Amino acid sequence: MKSSEACPVGFEALRVHAGNVAGEYFDSLSALTEWSSGTAVPAVWSERFASLQALFMPPRPTDAVDYQQALLWRTQNTAIELFTATVGVAASTLDPLVRISCYEFRAALGTAISSVSLHVVDRRRDAVHIIDAVEARQWRLPVVFLCGLLEAHFPKHYSEDPILGDAVRRDLQAVGVPMRSTAQKQAEEQFLFDMALTRATELLVLSYSQLNGKGEPNLASFLLDRAKPYRIEAAAAIKPHPSRERAGEPIAVIADEALLSDMAKRHSVLSPTKVETFLNCPWQFFAGRTLRLKERPAPPWERLDLRAQGTIGHAVFEVVFRDGASVEEAFDRVFREKCKASQVPDGYRTEAIRMELLHGVEQLVKDARLHARKGTVSLFEEKFEFDLGNGVRVAGQIDRLDFDKQRNAVVFDYKYKRKTRIDLTARENETGKRVQSGLYLAALQQMGYKPAGMVYAGFKRESSVSGWVLPGIHNELQSVASQEHMQEVAATARETTFRVFDEIASGRIQPSPVDARTCEWCNFIAVCRVEAVAEAAVAGEADGA
């Protein structure tokens, strides 16, 4: 038949053009055309549909096939057996004495097929079947491994919803709306755990990973006590021996004189943030500040990160404390502008962040300890730049600066952190791990003020303060310190900044994080060669094994 000719339609035309290639097969199919007319009782239709399995002609099995091919053959065989059984089920749902058409029986068969699942028997001996706790409720197995028993993972820990709290959920339950409270969710998790303990008939193994991905100890689930009595077997420490010696890592340093000169010029003006970034990890500073690498934009739902939330809080505090604006009005305007600029969509997560952030902002604004004293002047987002010495200049921006007629000045720096983190920030400025406080105090002197205090104000979920002020100034802060102490903080920051500049100018770019846990949130971890190691105690245990 030529391609330009019209292709005949219909079963008979198809058989004619097939010729002798599949004549017997088409003869067997021709009997099916009679099913479209006439009626029969369900038992007859059951026999007819069950005979359809003879029309399926799979290839002859061969030896030495891979697992996927063998699984395909088993699946086909299981599907045929299940189809035959389902045909009988469909017939049993119909009146055995009433004659029906093929269309009616096929509709009943379709309903029956949609209600069954195809389960292929897995005869592998090198595989473990994995089911979740919900699925495990209907199984009884000889041996069960219940793994991942970490606190807050399984059983999962639920916190009260910030929008639909438990009180609201109970009210909705009273009028017939199915809303589970936090206690009900916790009870369900406990029920799943208790049920999972009863699924084994011979052996039940409870396990959890001793260390997380950073080599830190994990916390076992508190519900493990509900499984007592049991026998504890500690996991054996494993320390594989390398198959070959690994070449030493190249020294991460820039040695080219032209590049070193360029780096010294590029970073001749340092900010407290830049210095602290280098202190945290020289490679992070090199990638972000020297190479100026940028991470790809976050997904729309994740753009309200902690940095963005802190930026919103700073902008609100400036408007409220400077202009006396309403907290809610200023917050709503700034929050909407930030979401619009970052293209953050409306939704549950956005609203949850908005409510939590607004609560923290309101707590700080209401905190009388942070109100300006009578007779003082407040400056906001005050920029500065001065010569620190040794060819290093420092530039930055102070969130808020309060000074009196004697030009005694107190710096307020807002941080979107909890109380514990605020206290830690202040302590790290005293030990030289951070330099912001010392450089800000030095900046006050260069700006013609008398350094009288440095205060960190946290506003994450609550209002918190930490820092140092001279006696008689802002006594409400209860953070009294001597002039000598603040001078020591400034001197420590000065020496640390000089050391950082020297290391930058010498080309040090080696990945060396102060805290390996921060690597998890580093934007440049994908192009970093740092390796996290287990804690010393764990390493010692492995060596002794």
Coordinates of C-alpha atoms in Angstrom, one line a residue:
M1 CA 0.0 0.0 0.0
K2 CA 1.4 3.4 -1.0
S3 CA 1.8 6.1 1.7
S4 CA -0.3 8.5 -0.4
E5 CA -3.3 6.1 -0.2
A6 CA -6.0 6.5 2.5
C7 CA -5.6 4.0 5.3
P8 CA -8.8 1.9 5.6
V9 CA -10.3 1.8 9.1
G10 CA -12.0 -1.0 11.0
F11 CA -11.0 -4.4 12.3
E12 CA -11.5 -6.2 9.0
A13 CA -9.4 -3.7 7.1
L14 CA -6.6 -4.1 9.7
R15 CA -6.6 -7.9 9.3
V16 CA -6.5 -7.7 5.5
H17 CA -3.4 -5.5 5.5
A18 CA -1.7 -7.6 8.2
G19 CA -1.8 -10.5 5.7
N20 CA -0.3 -13.8 7.1
V21 CA 1.9 -12.1 9.6
A22 CA -0.5 -12.4 12.5
G23 CA -3.5 -14.2 11.0
E24 CA -4.2 -16.5 13.9
Y25 CA -4.0 -13.6 16.4
F26 CA -6.5 -11.6 14.5
D27 CA -8.8 -14.6 14.3
S28 CA -8.8 -14.8 18.1
L29 CA -9.6 -11.1 18.3
S30 CA -12.5 -11.4 15.8
A31 CA -14.5 -13.3 18.5
L32 CA -14.4 -10.2 20.7
T33 CA -16.5 -8.2 18.2
E34 CA -19.5 -10.3 19.1
W35 CA -19.3 -9.1 22.7
S36 CA -20.5 -5.6 21.8
S37 CA -23.9 -6.9 21.0
G38 CA -26.2 -9.1 23.1
T39 CA -26.4 -9.7 26.8
A40 CA -25.3 -12.5 29.3
V41 CA -25.4 -13.3 33.0
P42 CA -22.3 -12.1 35.0
A43 CA -20.9 -15.7 35.2
V44 CA -20.6 -15.8 31.4
W45 CA -19.0 -12.4 31.2
S46 CA -16.6 -13.5 34.0
E47 CA -15.5 -16.5 31.9
R48 CA -15.1 -14.3 28.8
F49 CA -13.0 -11.6 30.4
A50 CA -10.9 -14.2 32.2
S51 CA -10.0 -15.7 28.9
L52 CA -8.4 -12.4 27.8
Q53 CA -5.2 -13.4 29.5
A54 CA -4.6 -15.8 26.7
L55 CA -4.2 -12.9 24.3
F56 CA -1.2 -11.6 26.2
M57 CA 1.9 -13.1 24.6
P58 CA 5.0 -12.1 26.6
P59 CA 8.5 -13.0 25.3
R60 CA 10.0 -16.3 26.3
P61 CA 12.1 -15.8 29.4
T62 CA 15.9 -16.2 29.0
D63 CA 18.7 -16.7 31.5
A64 CA 21.3 -14.2 32.7
V65 CA 19.0 -11.2 32.8
D66 CA 19.3 -8.3 35.2
Y67 CA 17.1 -7.7 38.2
Q68 CA 14.9 -5.1 36.5
Q69 CA 14.0 -7.4 33.7
A70 CA 13.2 -10.2 36.1
L71 CA 11.1 -7.9 38.1
L72 CA 9.2 -6.8 35.0
W73 CA 8.3 -10.4 34.2
R74 CA 7.2 -11.1 37.7
T75 CA 5.1 -7.9 37.6
Q76 CA 3.4 -9.0 34.4
N77 CA 2.6 -12.4 35.7
T78 CA 1.3 -11.0 39.0
A79 CA -0.9 -8.5 37.1
I80 CA -2.5 -11.3 35.0
E81 CA -3.3 -13.4 38.1
L82 CA -4.7 -10.3 39.8
F83 CA -6.8 -9.4 36.8
T84 CA -8.4 -12.9 36.7
A85 CA -9.2 -12.7 40.4
T86 CA -10.6 -9.3 40.0
V87 CA -12.9 -10.4 37.2
G88 CA -14.4 -12.9 39.7
V89 CA -14.8 -10.2 42.3
A90 CA -16.6 -7.9 39.8
A91 CA -19.0 -10.8 38.9
S92 CA -19.8 -11.4 42.5
T93 CA -21.1 -7.8 43.0
L94 CA -23.8 -8.3 40.3
D95 CA -27.1 -10.1 40.3
P96 CA -26.2 -13.6 39.0
L97 CA -29.6 -14.1 37.3
V98 CA -29.9 -10.7 35.5
R99 CA -28.5 -10.5 32.0
I100 CA -26.4 -7.5 31.4
S101 CA -24.4 -6.0 28.5
C102 CA -20.7 -6.1 28.0
Y103 CA -20.5 -2.3 28.8
E104 CA -22.3 -2.8 32.1
F105 CA -19.9 -5.6 33.2
R106 CA -16.9 -3.7 32.1
A107 CA -18.0 -0.7 34.2
A108 CA -18.3 -3.0 37.3
L109 CA -14.9 -4.5 36.4
G110 CA -13.3 -1.0 36.2
T111 CA -14.6 -0.2 39.7
A112 CA -13.2 -3.4 41.1
I113 CA -9.8 -2.9 39.4
S114 CA -9.5 0.7 40.8
S115 CA -9.9 -0.7 44.4
V116 CA -7.1 -3.2 44.3
S117 CA -3.3 -2.7 44.5
L118 CA -0.6 -4.6 42.6
H119 CA 1.9 -6.1 45.1
V120 CA 4.8 -8.0 43.5
V121 CA 6.5 -10.5 45.8
D122 CA 10.1 -9.5 46.2
R123 CA 12.2 -12.7 46.6
R124 CA 15.5 -10.9 47.0
R125 CA 17.7 -11.9 49.9
D126 CA 19.9 -8.7 49.9
A127 CA 17.1 -6.2 50.4
V128 CA 15.2 -4.8 53.4
H129 CA 11.5 -3.8 53.1
I130 CA 10.9 -0.3 54.5
I131 CA 7.5 0.9 55.7
D132 CA 6.5 3.9 57.7
A133 CA 4.9 3.8 61.1
V134 CA 1.4 4.3 59.7
E135 CA 1.7 1.4 57.3
A136 CA 3.2 -0.8 60.0
R137 CA 0.0 -0.8 61.9
Q138 CA -1.5 -3.5 59.7
W139 CA 1.6 -5.8 59.5
R140 CA 2.9 -8.5 61.8
L141 CA 6.5 -9.4 60.9
P142 CA 9.1 -11.8 62.4
V143 CA 11.8 -9.2 62.6
V144 CA 11.3 -5.4 62.8
F145 CA 14.0 -2.7 62.8
L146 CA 12.6 0.5 64.2
C147 CA 15.2 3.1 63.3
G148 CA 15.7 6.9 63.5
L149 CA 14.6 7.1 67.1
L150 CA 15.8 10.7 67.6
E151 CA 14.2 13.2 69.8
A152 CA 11.9 15.5 67.9
H153 CA 12.1 13.3 64.8
F154 CA 10.3 10.1 65.8
P155 CA 8.1 10.6 67.6
K156 CA 7.8 14.0 66.0
H157 CA 7.5 17.0 68.2
Y158 CA 4.7 19.4 67.5
S159 CA 4.6 23.0 68.6
E160 CA 1.4 25.0 68.9
D161 CA 0.4 26.7 65.7
P162 CA 1.1 30.5 65.9
I163 CA -2.1 31.4 64.0
L164 CA -4.6 28.6 64.8
G165 CA -3.7 27.9 68.4
D166 CA -5.1 25.1 70.5
A167 CA -7.8 27.2 72.0
V168 CA -9.1 28.1 68.5
R169 CA -8.9 24.5 67.4
R170 CA -10.9 23.3 70.4
D171 CA -13.6 25.9 69.6
L172 CA -13.7 24.6 66.0
Q173 CA -13.9 21.0 67.2
A174 CA -16.9 22.0 69.3
V175 CA -18.8 23.0 66.2
G176 CA -17.8 20.0 64.2
V177 CA -14.7 21.1 62.3
P178 CA -12.0 18.4 62.4
M179 CA -9.0 20.3 63.7
R180 CA -6.4 18.4 65.8
S181 CA -4.8 20.2 68.8
T182 CA -1.1 19.9 69.7
A183 CA -1.9 17.4 72.5
Q184 CA -3.8 15.2 70.0
K185 CA -1.0 15.3 67.5
Q186 CA 1.5 14.3 70.3
A187 CA -0.8 11.5 71.4
E188 CA -1.0 10.2 67.9
E189 CA 2.8 10.1 67.6
Q190 CA 3.0 8.2 70.9
F191 CA 0.3 5.8 69.7
L192 CA 2.3 5.1 66.5
F193 CA 5.4 4.4 68.6
D194 CA 3.6 2.1 70.9
M195 CA 2.0 0.3 68.0
A196 CA 5.3 -0.1 66.2
L197 CA 6.7 -1.8 69.3
T198 CA 4.1 -4.6 68.9
R199 CA 4.7 -5.4 65.2
A200 CA 7.5 -7.9 65.6
T201 CA 6.8 -11.6 66.6
E202 CA 10.4 -12.7 67.1
L203 CA 12.9 -9.8 67.3
L204 CA 12.5 -6.0 67.6
V205 CA 15.6 -3.8 67.1
L206 CA 15.4 -0.1 68.2
S207 CA 18.2 2.0 66.8
Y208 CA 19.3 5.6 66.3
S209 CA 22.4 7.2 64.8
Q210 CA 24.9 8.1 67.5
L211 CA 26.3 11.1 65.6
N212 CA 24.8 13.6 63.2
G213 CA 26.3 14.7 59.9
K214 CA 28.6 17.1 61.7
G215 CA 30.0 14.5 64.0
E216 CA 28.0 15.8 67.1
P217 CA 26.1 13.4 69.4
N218 CA 22.4 12.9 68.8
L219 CA 19.8 12.9 71.4
A220 CA 17.8 9.7 71.6
S221 CA 14.0 9.8 71.7
F222 CA 12.6 10.2 75.2
L223 CA 10.0 7.5 74.4
L224 CA 12.6 4.8 74.4
D225 CA 11.9 4.3 78.1
R226 CA 8.4 3.0 77.1
A227 CA 10.0 0.1 75.3
K228 CA 11.8 -1.3 78.4
P229 CA 13.0 -3.8 79.3
Y230 CA 15.5 -4.2 76.5
R231 CA 19.1 -5.1 76.0
I232 CA 21.5 -2.3 75.0
E233 CA 24.2 -3.0 72.4
A234 CA 26.5 0.0 71.6
A235 CA 27.4 0.3 67.9
A236 CA 31.0 -0.6 67.2
A237 CA 33.2 2.3 66.2
I238 CA 34.5 1.9 62.6
K239 CA 37.6 3.5 61.3
P240 CA 38.2 2.3 57.7
H241 CA 41.8 2.2 56.5
P242 CA 42.4 4.1 53.2
S243 CA 43.3 1.9 50.3
R244 CA 46.0 4.4 49.2
E245 CA 47.8 7.4 50.6
R246 CA 46.2 10.7 49.8
A247 CA 48.3 13.6 48.5
G248 CA 48.6 16.5 50.8
E249 CA 46.3 19.5 50.2
P250 CA 48.0 22.5 48.5
I251 CA 48.6 25.4 50.8
A252 CA 45.7 27.8 50.5
V253 CA 47.6 31.1 50.1
I254 CA 48.0 33.7 47.4
A255 CA 51.7 34.4 46.7
D256 CA 51.6 36.5 43.6
E257 CA 52.9 40.0 44.5
A258 CA 50.5 41.8 42.1
L259 CA 47.5 40.0 43.5
L260 CA 48.7 40.7 47.1
S261 CA 49.0 44.4 46.3
D262 CA 45.6 44.4 44.8
M263 CA 44.1 42.7 47.8
A264 CA 45.7 45.1 50.2
K265 CA 44.3 48.1 48.3
R266 CA 40.8 46.5 47.9
H267 CA 40.5 45.9 51.6
S268 CA 42.3 49.0 52.9
V269 CA 38.9 50.1 54.3
L270 CA 37.4 47.4 56.6
S271 CA 34.1 47.3 58.3
P272 CA 33.4 45.4 61.5
T273 CA 31.3 42.9 59.5
K274 CA 34.2 42.2 57.1
V275 CA 36.7 41.7 60.0
E276 CA 34.3 39.3 61.8
T277 CA 33.7 37.4 58.6
F278 CA 37.5 36.8 58.2
L279 CA 37.7 35.8 61.8
N280 CA 35.0 33.3 61.3
C281 CA 36.7 31.8 58.2
P282 CA 39.3 33.3 55.8
W283 CA 37.9 31.4 52.9
Q284 CA 34.4 32.7 53.5
F285 CA 35.9 36.2 53.4
F286 CA 37.9 35.6 50.3
A287 CA 34.9 34.1 48.4
G288 CA 32.4 36.7 49.5
R289 CA 34.4 39.9 49.8
T290 CA 37.4 39.4 47.5
L291 CA 35.9 37.3 44.7
R292 CA 32.4 38.8 45.4
L293 CA 30.7 35.5 44.6
K294 CA 26.9 35.6 44.8
E295 CA 24.6 32.8 45.7
R296 CA 21.7 32.2 43.5
P297 CA 18.4 33.9 44.6
A298 CA 16.5 32.0 47.2
P299 CA 13.0 30.6 46.3
P300 CA 10.3 33.1 46.9
W301 CA 9.0 31.4 50.1
E302 CA 12.5 31.5 51.6
R303 CA 13.4 35.1 51.0
L304 CA 12.2 36.3 54.4
D305 CA 15.3 34.8 56.0
L306 CA 16.8 36.0 59.3
R307 CA 18.8 38.7 57.6
A308 CA 15.7 40.1 55.8
Q309 CA 13.8 40.0 59.1
G310 CA 16.6 41.9 60.9
T311 CA 16.6 44.5 58.1
I312 CA 12.8 45.0 58.5
G313 CA 13.3 45.5 62.3
H314 CA 16.0 48.0 61.9
A315 CA 13.9 50.1 59.5
V316 CA 10.9 50.0 61.8
F317 CA 13.0 51.1 64.9
E318 CA 14.4 54.0 63.0
V319 CA 11.0 55.3 62.1
V320 CA 9.4 54.7 65.5
F321 CA 12.2 56.1 67.6
R322 CA 13.0 59.0 65.3
D323 CA 9.5 60.1 64.2
G324 CA 7.4 58.6 67.0
A325 CA 5.3 56.7 64.4
S326 CA 2.9 53.9 65.3
V327 CA 4.6 50.6 65.6
E328 CA 2.0 48.6 63.7
E329 CA 1.6 51.2 60.9
A330 CA 5.4 51.5 60.5
F331 CA 5.8 47.7 60.6
D332 CA 3.1 47.0 58.1
R333 CA 4.5 49.5 55.6
V334 CA 8.1 48.3 55.9
F335 CA 7.0 44.7 55.8
R336 CA 4.9 45.2 52.7
E337 CA 7.7 47.1 50.9
K338 CA 10.2 44.4 51.7
C339 CA 7.9 41.6 50.5
K340 CA 7.2 43.5 47.3
A341 CA 10.9 44.3 46.6
S342 CA 11.9 40.6 47.3
Q343 CA 8.7 39.2 45.5
V344 CA 7.7 37.2 48.6
P345 CA 4.3 35.7 48.0
D346 CA 1.5 35.9 50.5
G347 CA 0.8 32.7 52.4
Y348 CA 0.9 30.9 55.7
R349 CA 4.6 31.0 56.1
T350 CA 4.8 34.8 55.3
E351 CA 2.0 35.5 57.8
A352 CA 3.6 33.4 60.5
I353 CA 6.9 35.2 60.1
R354 CA 5.1 38.6 60.1
M355 CA 3.3 37.8 63.3
E356 CA 6.4 36.6 65.1
L357 CA 8.6 39.5 63.9
L358 CA 5.9 42.0 64.8
H359 CA 5.8 40.6 68.3
G360 CA 9.5 40.9 68.8
V361 CA 9.6 44.5 67.4
E362 CA 6.7 45.5 69.8
Q363 CA 8.5 44.0 72.7
L364 CA 11.7 46.0 72.1
V365 CA 9.8 49.3 71.5
K366 CA 7.9 48.8 74.8
D367 CA 11.1 48.1 76.7
A368 CA 11.7 51.2 78.8
R369 CA 15.4 50.3 79.1
L370 CA 15.9 51.2 75.5
H371 CA 14.0 54.5 75.5
A372 CA 16.1 57.7 75.0
R373 CA 16.9 59.5 78.3
K374 CA 15.6 63.0 78.8
G375 CA 18.0 65.6 77.6
T376 CA 19.7 63.3 75.0
V377 CA 19.8 63.5 71.2
S378 CA 19.4 60.4 69.1
L379 CA 21.0 59.8 65.7
F380 CA 20.0 56.9 63.5
E381 CA 21.9 55.0 60.9
E382 CA 24.9 57.2 61.5
K383 CA 27.8 56.5 59.1
F384 CA 31.5 56.8 60.1
E385 CA 34.9 56.3 58.6
F386 CA 38.2 56.9 60.3
D387 CA 41.9 56.0 60.2
L388 CA 42.7 53.2 62.6
G389 CA 46.4 53.3 61.9
N390 CA 49.0 51.2 60.1
G391 CA 47.3 52.0 56.8
V392 CA 43.9 50.6 57.8
R393 CA 40.7 52.6 57.7
V394 CA 37.5 51.5 59.3
A395 CA 34.0 52.3 58.0
G396 CA 30.6 51.4 59.3
Q397 CA 27.1 52.5 60.3
I398 CA 25.7 52.8 63.8
D399 CA 22.1 51.8 64.2
R400 CA 21.4 54.4 67.0
L401 CA 23.6 56.8 68.9
D402 CA 22.4 58.7 72.0
F403 CA 24.5 61.5 73.4
D404 CA 23.9 64.2 76.1
K405 CA 25.1 67.8 76.4
Q406 CA 28.5 66.6 77.7
R407 CA 28.7 64.5 74.5
N408 CA 28.7 61.2 76.5
A409 CA 27.5 58.8 73.8
V410 CA 26.0 55.3 74.0
V411 CA 25.7 53.1 70.9
F412 CA 22.7 50.8 70.4
D413 CA 23.0 48.0 68.0
Y414 CA 19.9 46.0 67.1
K415 CA 20.2 42.2 66.7
Y416 CA 17.5 39.8 65.6
K417 CA 18.7 37.3 68.2
R418 CA 17.5 35.6 71.4
K419 CA 18.8 36.6 74.9
T420 CA 21.4 33.9 75.0
R421 CA 22.9 34.9 71.6
I422 CA 22.9 38.6 72.6
D423 CA 24.9 37.7 75.8
L424 CA 27.3 35.5 73.7
T425 CA 27.8 38.4 71.2
A426 CA 28.9 40.7 74.1
R427 CA 31.3 38.1 75.5
E428 CA 32.9 37.5 72.2
N429 CA 33.6 41.2 71.8
E430 CA 35.5 41.1 75.0
T431 CA 37.6 38.1 74.0
G432 CA 38.5 39.3 70.5
K433 CA 36.3 36.9 68.6
R434 CA 34.3 39.9 67.5
V435 CA 35.4 43.5 66.9
Q436 CA 32.1 45.5 66.4
S437 CA 31.9 46.9 69.9
G438 CA 35.5 48.0 70.1
L439 CA 35.5 49.6 66.7
Y440 CA 32.3 51.4 67.4
L441 CA 33.7 52.8 70.7
A442 CA 36.9 53.9 68.8
A443 CA 34.6 55.5 66.2
L444 CA 32.9 57.5 68.9
Q445 CA 36.2 59.1 69.8
Q446 CA 37.0 59.9 66.2
M447 CA 33.6 61.5 65.8
G448 CA 34.2 63.8 68.8
Y449 CA 32.1 61.9 71.4
K450 CA 33.0 60.5 74.8
P451 CA 32.4 56.7 74.7
A452 CA 29.9 56.0 77.4
G453 CA 28.4 52.6 76.4
M454 CA 27.8 49.9 73.9
V455 CA 24.5 48.1 74.1
Y456 CA 23.2 45.2 72.1
A457 CA 19.4 45.0 71.9
G458 CA 17.8 41.8 70.8
F459 CA 14.3 41.5 69.6
K460 CA 13.7 37.9 68.6
R461 CA 10.5 36.8 70.4
E462 CA 11.5 39.0 73.4
S463 CA 13.4 42.2 74.2
S464 CA 16.9 41.6 75.6
V465 CA 19.9 43.8 76.2
S466 CA 23.6 43.1 76.9
G467 CA 26.7 45.3 76.8
W468 CA 28.4 47.9 78.9
V469 CA 27.6 51.5 80.0
L470 CA 29.4 53.9 82.4
P471 CA 28.0 54.4 85.9
G472 CA 25.2 56.9 86.0
I473 CA 24.3 56.5 82.4
H474 CA 21.3 54.4 81.5
N475 CA 21.1 52.8 84.9
E476 CA 18.0 50.9 83.7
L477 CA 20.3 48.7 81.6
Q478 CA 22.0 47.2 84.6
S479 CA 25.2 46.7 82.5
V480 CA 27.5 49.0 84.4
A481 CA 31.2 48.8 83.3
S482 CA 34.3 51.0 83.9
Q483 CA 35.9 53.2 81.4
E484 CA 39.0 51.0 81.6
H485 CA 37.0 48.0 80.5
M486 CA 35.6 49.7 77.4
Q487 CA 39.1 50.9 76.6
E488 CA 40.3 47.3 76.8
V489 CA 37.5 46.2 74.5
A490 CA 38.5 48.9 72.0
A491 CA 42.2 48.0 72.2
T492 CA 41.5 44.3 71.6
A493 CA 39.4 45.2 68.6
R494 CA 42.1 47.4 67.2
E495 CA 44.8 44.8 67.5
T496 CA 42.5 42.1 66.1
T497 CA 41.7 44.3 63.1
F498 CA 45.4 45.0 62.4
R499 CA 46.1 41.2 62.5
V500 CA 43.2 40.5 60.2
F501 CA 44.4 43.1 57.7
D502 CA 47.9 41.7 57.8
E503 CA 46.6 38.2 57.1
I504 CA 44.4 39.5 54.3
A505 CA 47.4 41.3 52.7
S506 CA 49.6 38.2 53.1
G507 CA 47.1 36.2 51.0
R508 CA 45.7 33.9 53.6
I509 CA 42.5 32.2 52.2
Q510 CA 42.6 28.8 53.9
P511 CA 39.3 27.4 54.9
S512 CA 39.5 27.5 58.7
P513 CA 36.1 28.0 60.3
V514 CA 36.1 28.9 64.0
D515 CA 33.0 26.7 64.5
A516 CA 32.4 23.9 62.0
R517 CA 28.7 24.1 62.6
T518 CA 28.5 27.4 60.8
C519 CA 29.6 25.7 57.6
E520 CA 26.1 24.3 57.2
W521 CA 24.8 27.8 56.5
C522 CA 27.8 29.1 54.5
N523 CA 26.9 30.3 51.0
F524 CA 30.2 28.9 49.7
I525 CA 30.3 25.4 51.1
A526 CA 29.9 23.9 47.6
V527 CA 33.3 25.4 46.6
C528 CA 35.1 24.8 49.9
R529 CA 37.5 22.0 50.8
V530 CA 37.0 22.1 54.6
E531 CA 36.2 18.8 56.2
A532 CA 34.1 18.5 59.4
V533 CA 35.5 16.0 61.9
A534 CA 33.9 14.3 64.9
E535 CA 34.4 15.5 68.4
A536 CA 37.6 14.6 70.2
A537 CA 35.7 12.2 72.5
V538 CA 34.3 10.3 69.5
A539 CA 37.6 10.3 67.8
G540 CA 39.3 8.9 70.8
E541 CA 36.7 6.1 71.1
A542 CA 37.2 5.2 67.4
D543 CA 41.0 5.0 68.0
G544 CA 40.6 2.7 70.9
A545 CA 38.2 0.3 69.1

